């Protein structure tokens, strides 16, 4: 038997980093997906394969001994094997069209698709349980994960997320995003640790920024509901200032943002920063110009459908 699941990547429209410290965030799914296929094998091993390489471990190997970046998938497989008292192994194959390490939610989407695919060999878990399992798995390599990325990847659409809770945001706004990749690969957990250092050294400033972020997210939410793209763009510009203050931007990202802001409604980092991608808010009136301006400076950029379907299993 084969069980397959697919999950989308994401962009964070507002609230990255601050969401780790208890504020809300607004996220949407994007039209780049990862597909994971699993099957039971007649061998007491868990094997994981992707275009990045392959690993094979005994089903009895303690999870604490596993050092591979595939640890979250082995964690999910071992958990299912234990829960369903299953004596055989599992082979897992990952196929992703989400660029990794650039803030588009590739590792969370892999965890979600793996949770859907592997659990599907034994049972049909409700999406809420898939999110919980994916968060547990993601935390084996990134302890401080807020859960925002796995939640949007599971449910899709546009959501407001905070402290494990989320609400879908219904939008009639006709907007698109231009995504530009700095091609600087980052480690989310390292950038999150850097922000923690900033927080320790600048406690009152950080707490003030969290308050401002909370107000900004309310304003952004209202702008989406009221179809006010100009106001939403201004919120992005403001959010970028807070991200700069906590030290997750850099010269290359700022240059890209400056170019994108010439024609778009607003632009900012998306995801952990330190590298990765920026997003620029556009509609039909300025999408081409924004893409052209970035391409002319040789930045890798594209547009994507947003708010696409979350996890699906087949
Ligand atoms: C990473 O996509 C978003 C961060 O806020 C981390 C997290 O929410 O887990 C930087």
Short mmCIF file of C-alpha atoms and ligand atoms in Angstrom, two decimals:
data_model
loop_
_atom_site.label_atom_id
_atom_site.label_comp_id
_atom_site.label_asym_id
_atom_site.label_seq_id
_atom_site.Cartn_x
_atom_site.Cartn_y
_atom_site.Cartn_z
CA UNK A 1 0.00 0.00 0.00
CA UNK A 2 1.16 3.50 -0.84
CA UNK A 3 0.00 6.65 0.93
CA UNK A 4 0.65 10.06 -0.67
CA UNK A 5 0.09 13.59 0.63
CA UNK A 6 0.85 17.03 -0.67
CA UNK A 7 1.19 20.33 1.25
CA UNK A 8 1.88 23.92 0.19
CA UNK A 9 4.62 26.36 1.14
CA UNK A 10 3.75 29.71 2.65
CA UNK A 11 4.59 33.34 3.01
CA UNK A 12 4.27 35.31 6.22
CA UNK A 13 2.52 38.58 5.43
CA UNK A 14 2.97 39.96 8.96
CA UNK A 15 4.39 38.94 12.31
CA UNK A 16 7.36 36.62 11.69
CA UNK A 17 9.62 36.36 14.76
CA UNK A 18 7.19 38.30 16.95
CA UNK A 19 4.83 35.31 16.69
CA UNK A 20 7.49 33.18 18.43
CA UNK A 21 7.15 35.60 21.37
CA UNK A 22 3.37 35.48 21.61
CA UNK A 23 2.03 38.03 19.09
CA UNK A 24 -0.20 37.07 16.18
CA UNK A 25 0.89 36.61 12.57
CA UNK A 26 -0.88 36.68 9.20
CA UNK A 27 0.14 34.01 6.71
CA UNK A 28 -1.00 32.63 3.38
CA UNK A 29 -0.29 29.45 1.47
CA UNK A 30 1.43 29.63 -1.94
CA UNK A 31 1.21 27.60 -5.09
CA UNK A 32 4.44 25.64 -4.58
CA UNK A 33 4.04 22.23 -3.01
CA UNK A 34 5.82 19.24 -1.59
CA UNK A 35 4.59 15.70 -2.16
CA UNK A 36 5.49 12.84 0.16
CA UNK A 37 4.80 9.16 -0.61
CA UNK A 38 5.21 6.39 1.94
CA UNK A 39 4.89 2.66 1.86
CA UNK A 40 5.31 -0.25 4.25
CA UNK A 41 8.43 -2.29 3.53
CA UNK A 42 9.30 -5.81 4.50
CA UNK A 43 12.44 -4.72 6.33
CA UNK A 44 12.75 -3.25 9.85
CA UNK A 45 14.08 0.06 8.55
CA UNK A 46 12.92 3.61 7.96
CA UNK A 47 14.33 5.01 4.73
CA UNK A 48 13.95 8.60 3.59
CA UNK A 49 14.82 9.74 0.09
CA UNK A 50 14.73 13.12 -1.67
CA UNK A 51 16.83 14.87 -4.27
CA UNK A 52 19.07 15.93 -1.36
CA UNK A 53 20.05 12.34 -0.54
CA UNK A 54 18.97 9.20 1.22
CA UNK A 55 19.12 7.81 4.76
CA UNK A 56 18.18 4.44 6.20
CA UNK A 57 17.91 3.69 9.94
CA UNK A 58 16.67 0.77 12.02
CA UNK A 59 13.14 1.18 13.39
CA UNK A 60 14.72 0.57 16.82
CA UNK A 61 17.20 3.47 16.56
CA UNK A 62 16.47 6.00 19.36
CA UNK A 63 15.39 9.35 17.89
CA UNK A 64 17.96 11.16 20.10
CA UNK A 65 20.78 9.40 18.20
CA UNK A 66 19.63 10.67 14.79
CA UNK A 67 21.61 13.67 13.56
CA UNK A 68 20.24 13.90 10.01
CA UNK A 69 18.08 16.78 8.74
CA UNK A 70 15.57 14.01 7.94
CA UNK A 71 15.02 13.54 11.71
CA UNK A 72 11.44 14.96 11.68
CA UNK A 73 10.31 12.32 9.13
CA UNK A 74 11.98 9.50 11.05
CA UNK A 75 10.29 10.84 14.19
CA UNK A 76 6.85 10.69 12.52
CA UNK A 77 7.51 7.19 11.14
CA UNK A 78 8.71 5.87 14.52
CA UNK A 79 5.74 7.43 16.29
CA UNK A 80 3.27 5.79 13.92
CA UNK A 81 5.11 2.45 14.09
CA UNK A 82 4.94 2.56 17.91
CA UNK A 83 1.34 3.76 18.08
CA UNK A 84 0.05 1.09 15.71
CA UNK A 85 2.32 -1.67 17.04
CA UNK A 86 3.67 -2.23 13.60
CA UNK A 87 6.72 -4.47 13.29
CA UNK A 88 7.85 -3.60 9.73
CA UNK A 89 9.61 -0.59 8.24
CA UNK A 90 8.50 2.37 6.15
CA UNK A 91 10.04 3.96 3.09
CA UNK A 92 9.40 7.66 2.54
CA UNK A 93 9.99 9.65 -0.65
CA UNK A 94 9.95 13.46 -0.71
CA UNK A 95 9.52 15.52 -3.85
CA UNK A 96 9.50 19.29 -3.33
CA UNK A 97 9.04 22.29 -5.61
CA UNK A 98 9.51 24.72 -2.70
CA UNK A 99 13.01 26.22 -2.61
CA UNK A 100 14.51 25.32 0.78
CA UNK A 101 16.07 27.64 3.35
CA UNK A 102 14.60 30.84 1.89
CA UNK A 103 11.57 31.48 4.09
CA UNK A 104 8.88 29.83 1.97
CA UNK A 105 8.01 27.15 4.50
CA UNK A 106 9.68 24.21 2.80
CA UNK A 107 10.60 22.28 5.96
CA UNK A 108 7.19 22.82 7.57
CA UNK A 109 5.41 21.73 4.38
CA UNK A 110 7.62 18.61 4.30
CA UNK A 111 6.64 17.84 7.92
CA UNK A 112 2.93 18.33 7.13
CA UNK A 113 3.01 16.22 3.95
CA UNK A 114 5.06 13.54 5.74
CA UNK A 115 2.61 13.50 8.68
CA UNK A 116 -0.31 13.14 6.24
CA UNK A 117 1.40 10.51 4.13
CA UNK A 118 2.89 8.34 6.90
CA UNK A 119 -0.17 8.45 9.18
CA UNK A 120 -2.28 7.59 6.10
CA UNK A 121 -0.65 4.14 6.04
CA UNK A 122 -2.44 3.35 9.31
CA UNK A 123 -5.39 5.70 9.80
CA UNK A 124 -6.99 8.97 8.68
CA UNK A 125 -6.03 11.69 11.15
CA UNK A 126 -8.04 14.92 11.38
CA UNK A 127 -6.12 18.01 10.25
CA UNK A 128 -5.79 19.32 13.81
CA UNK A 129 -3.89 16.15 14.76
CA UNK A 130 -1.75 16.43 11.63
CA UNK A 131 -0.75 19.94 12.74
CA UNK A 132 0.13 18.69 16.26
CA UNK A 133 2.17 15.80 14.85
CA UNK A 134 3.97 18.10 12.38
CA UNK A 135 4.80 20.62 15.10
CA UNK A 136 6.20 17.84 17.31
CA UNK A 137 8.27 16.61 14.36
CA UNK A 138 9.51 20.09 13.42
CA UNK A 139 10.53 20.71 17.02
CA UNK A 140 13.02 17.81 16.82
CA UNK A 141 15.21 20.14 14.73
CA UNK A 142 13.81 23.60 15.57
CA UNK A 143 12.72 23.66 19.18
CA UNK A 144 11.22 27.16 19.22
CA UNK A 145 8.96 26.75 16.16
CA UNK A 146 5.77 28.78 16.72
CA UNK A 147 3.60 26.34 14.77
CA UNK A 148 2.46 29.09 12.38
CA UNK A 149 4.09 27.57 9.28
CA UNK A 150 2.77 24.05 9.83
CA UNK A 151 -0.72 25.41 10.51
CA UNK A 152 -0.94 27.39 7.24
CA UNK A 153 0.53 24.49 5.30
CA UNK A 154 -2.12 22.14 6.70
CA UNK A 155 -5.16 24.37 6.34
CA UNK A 156 -4.16 26.61 3.41
CA UNK A 157 -5.86 29.93 2.59
CA UNK A 158 -5.05 33.11 4.49
CA UNK A 159 -5.00 32.88 8.28
CA UNK A 160 -4.36 34.85 11.39
CA UNK A 161 -2.34 32.69 13.78
CA UNK A 162 -1.36 33.12 17.41
CA UNK A 163 -0.40 30.78 20.27
CA UNK A 164 -1.67 27.62 18.64
CA UNK A 165 -4.99 29.15 17.54
CA UNK A 166 -5.90 30.30 14.08
CA UNK A 167 -8.74 31.96 12.17
CA UNK A 168 -9.19 31.94 8.41
CA UNK A 169 -9.35 35.42 6.86
CA UNK A 170 -11.83 35.74 4.04
CA UNK A 171 -10.58 38.21 1.47
CA UNK A 172 -12.18 39.70 -1.63
CA UNK A 173 -9.11 41.80 -2.25
CA UNK A 174 -7.58 41.38 -5.66
CA UNK A 175 -3.92 41.26 -4.71
CA UNK A 176 -0.83 39.32 -5.70
CA UNK A 177 2.64 39.03 -4.32
CA UNK A 178 5.93 39.28 -6.11
CA UNK A 179 8.42 37.04 -4.33
CA UNK A 180 12.13 37.76 -4.85
CA UNK A 181 14.82 35.41 -3.63
CA UNK A 182 18.09 36.83 -2.24
CA UNK A 183 19.48 33.27 -2.70
CA UNK A 184 21.14 33.66 0.70
CA UNK A 185 20.25 30.41 2.51
CA UNK A 186 19.40 30.88 6.18
CA UNK A 187 18.88 28.63 9.16
CA UNK A 188 15.56 29.62 10.75
CA UNK A 189 16.61 28.37 14.19
CA UNK A 190 19.85 30.43 14.08
CA UNK A 191 18.00 33.62 13.11
CA UNK A 192 15.38 32.94 15.82
CA UNK A 193 18.22 32.53 18.38
CA UNK A 194 19.71 35.82 17.21
CA UNK A 195 16.38 37.54 17.85
CA UNK A 196 16.34 35.96 21.33
CA UNK A 197 19.71 37.55 22.00
CA UNK A 198 18.33 40.89 20.86
CA UNK A 199 15.35 40.43 23.20
CA UNK A 200 17.60 39.64 26.19
CA UNK A 201 19.75 42.72 25.60
CA UNK A 202 16.86 45.09 24.75
CA UNK A 203 13.94 43.89 26.83
CA UNK A 204 11.85 47.06 26.97
CA UNK A 205 12.44 47.91 23.29
CA UNK A 206 11.45 44.37 22.29
CA UNK A 207 8.33 44.42 24.41
CA UNK A 208 7.37 47.81 22.87
CA UNK A 209 7.92 46.35 19.38
CA UNK A 210 5.67 43.40 20.22
CA UNK A 211 2.91 45.85 21.24
CA UNK A 212 3.34 47.79 17.99
CA UNK A 213 3.30 44.56 15.98
CA UNK A 214 0.03 43.54 17.66
CA UNK A 215 -1.58 46.86 16.69
CA UNK A 216 -0.16 46.61 13.17
CA UNK A 217 -1.59 43.14 12.67
CA UNK A 218 -5.04 44.37 13.68
CA UNK A 219 -4.68 47.20 11.16
CA UNK A 220 -3.48 44.80 8.44
CA UNK A 221 -6.39 42.45 9.19
CA UNK A 222 -8.85 45.37 8.84
CA UNK A 223 -7.18 46.48 5.60
CA UNK A 224 -7.64 43.00 4.11
CA UNK A 225 -11.29 42.90 5.18
CA UNK A 226 -11.91 46.44 3.85
CA UNK A 227 -10.20 45.73 0.54
CA UNK A 228 -7.74 48.53 1.19
CA UNK A 229 -4.58 47.52 -0.65
CA UNK A 230 -2.86 50.89 -0.14
CA UNK A 231 -3.25 50.63 3.62
CA UNK A 232 -2.11 46.98 3.56
CA UNK A 233 1.04 48.00 1.68
CA UNK A 234 1.79 50.70 4.27
CA UNK A 235 1.43 48.07 7.01
CA UNK A 236 4.09 45.99 5.23
CA UNK A 237 6.48 48.94 5.08
CA UNK A 238 5.92 49.48 8.81
CA UNK A 239 6.44 45.78 9.63
CA UNK A 240 9.74 45.83 7.76
CA UNK A 241 10.95 48.65 10.07
CA UNK A 242 10.33 46.43 13.11
CA UNK A 243 12.14 43.52 11.44
CA UNK A 244 15.10 45.78 10.72
CA UNK A 245 15.17 46.86 14.36
CA UNK A 246 15.44 43.26 15.61
CA UNK A 247 18.33 42.66 13.21
CA UNK A 248 16.95 40.16 10.71
CA UNK A 249 17.38 42.28 7.59
CA UNK A 250 20.63 42.92 5.76
CA UNK A 251 22.02 45.09 2.97
CA UNK A 252 21.01 42.81 0.10
CA UNK A 253 17.45 42.41 1.41
CA UNK A 254 17.16 46.18 1.96
CA UNK A 255 18.33 46.86 -1.60
CA UNK A 256 15.74 44.43 -2.96
CA UNK A 257 13.02 46.00 -0.81
CA UNK A 258 13.95 49.50 -2.01
CA UNK A 259 13.67 48.38 -5.66
CA UNK A 260 10.35 46.60 -5.02
CA UNK A 261 8.90 49.58 -3.18
CA UNK A 262 9.37 51.87 -6.19
CA UNK A 263 6.38 50.32 -7.94
CA UNK A 264 4.57 48.07 -5.42
CA UNK A 265 2.25 49.01 -2.53
CA UNK A 266 4.82 47.83 0.03
CA UNK A 267 7.53 45.23 0.53
CA UNK A 268 9.15 43.33 3.36
CA UNK A 269 11.11 40.24 4.31
CA UNK A 270 9.05 37.09 4.61
CA UNK A 271 9.95 34.33 7.06
CA UNK A 272 13.05 34.28 9.21
CA UNK A 273 15.11 36.82 7.25
CA UNK A 274 18.90 36.93 7.45
CA UNK A 275 18.59 35.96 3.79
CA UNK A 276 15.73 34.20 2.04
CA UNK A 277 12.96 36.05 0.25
CA UNK A 278 11.21 39.39 0.21
CA UNK A 279 7.57 39.89 -0.79
CA UNK A 280 6.07 42.90 -2.57
CA UNK A 281 2.35 43.62 -2.55
CA UNK A 282 0.97 44.27 -6.04
CA UNK A 283 -2.16 44.11 -8.16
CA UNK A 284 -2.75 44.21 -11.94
CA UNK A 285 -1.63 47.84 -12.07
CA UNK A 286 1.95 47.30 -10.91
CA UNK A 287 2.77 43.59 -11.04
CA UNK A 288 4.69 43.71 -14.35
CA UNK A 289 6.67 46.78 -13.47
CA UNK A 290 7.67 45.33 -10.09
CA UNK A 291 8.80 42.07 -11.67
CA UNK A 292 10.72 43.92 -14.39
CA UNK A 293 12.48 46.25 -11.93
CA UNK A 294 13.70 43.30 -9.88
CA UNK A 295 14.63 41.18 -12.90
CA UNK A 296 16.60 44.06 -14.42
CA UNK A 297 18.86 43.92 -11.35
CA UNK A 298 19.18 40.13 -11.85
CA UNK A 299 17.10 39.12 -8.84
CA UNK A 300 15.35 35.77 -9.08
CA UNK A 301 11.65 36.60 -8.73
CA UNK A 302 8.23 35.19 -9.49
CA UNK A 303 4.56 35.58 -8.67
CA UNK A 304 2.47 32.85 -7.21
CA UNK A 305 -1.15 32.08 -6.56
CA UNK A 306 -1.89 32.64 -2.90
CA UNK A 307 -4.38 31.12 -0.49
CA UNK A 308 -4.26 27.73 -2.20
CA UNK A 309 -5.57 24.50 -0.72
CA UNK A 310 -3.70 23.09 2.28
CA UNK A 311 -2.84 19.46 2.92
CA UNK A 312 -4.44 16.90 0.66
CA UNK A 313 -4.03 13.15 0.80
CA UNK A 314 -4.55 10.61 -1.95
C1 LIG B 1 9.69 31.26 10.02
O1 LIG B 1 9.01 31.00 8.78
C2 LIG B 1 8.88 32.12 10.89
C3 LIG B 1 9.47 32.46 12.26
O2 LIG B 1 8.54 33.36 12.89
C4 LIG B 1 9.66 31.23 13.11
C5 LIG B 1 8.36 30.59 13.57
O3 LIG B 1 7.30 31.22 13.55
O4 LIG B 1 8.43 29.41 13.99
C6 LIG B 1 10.79 33.19 12.12
#
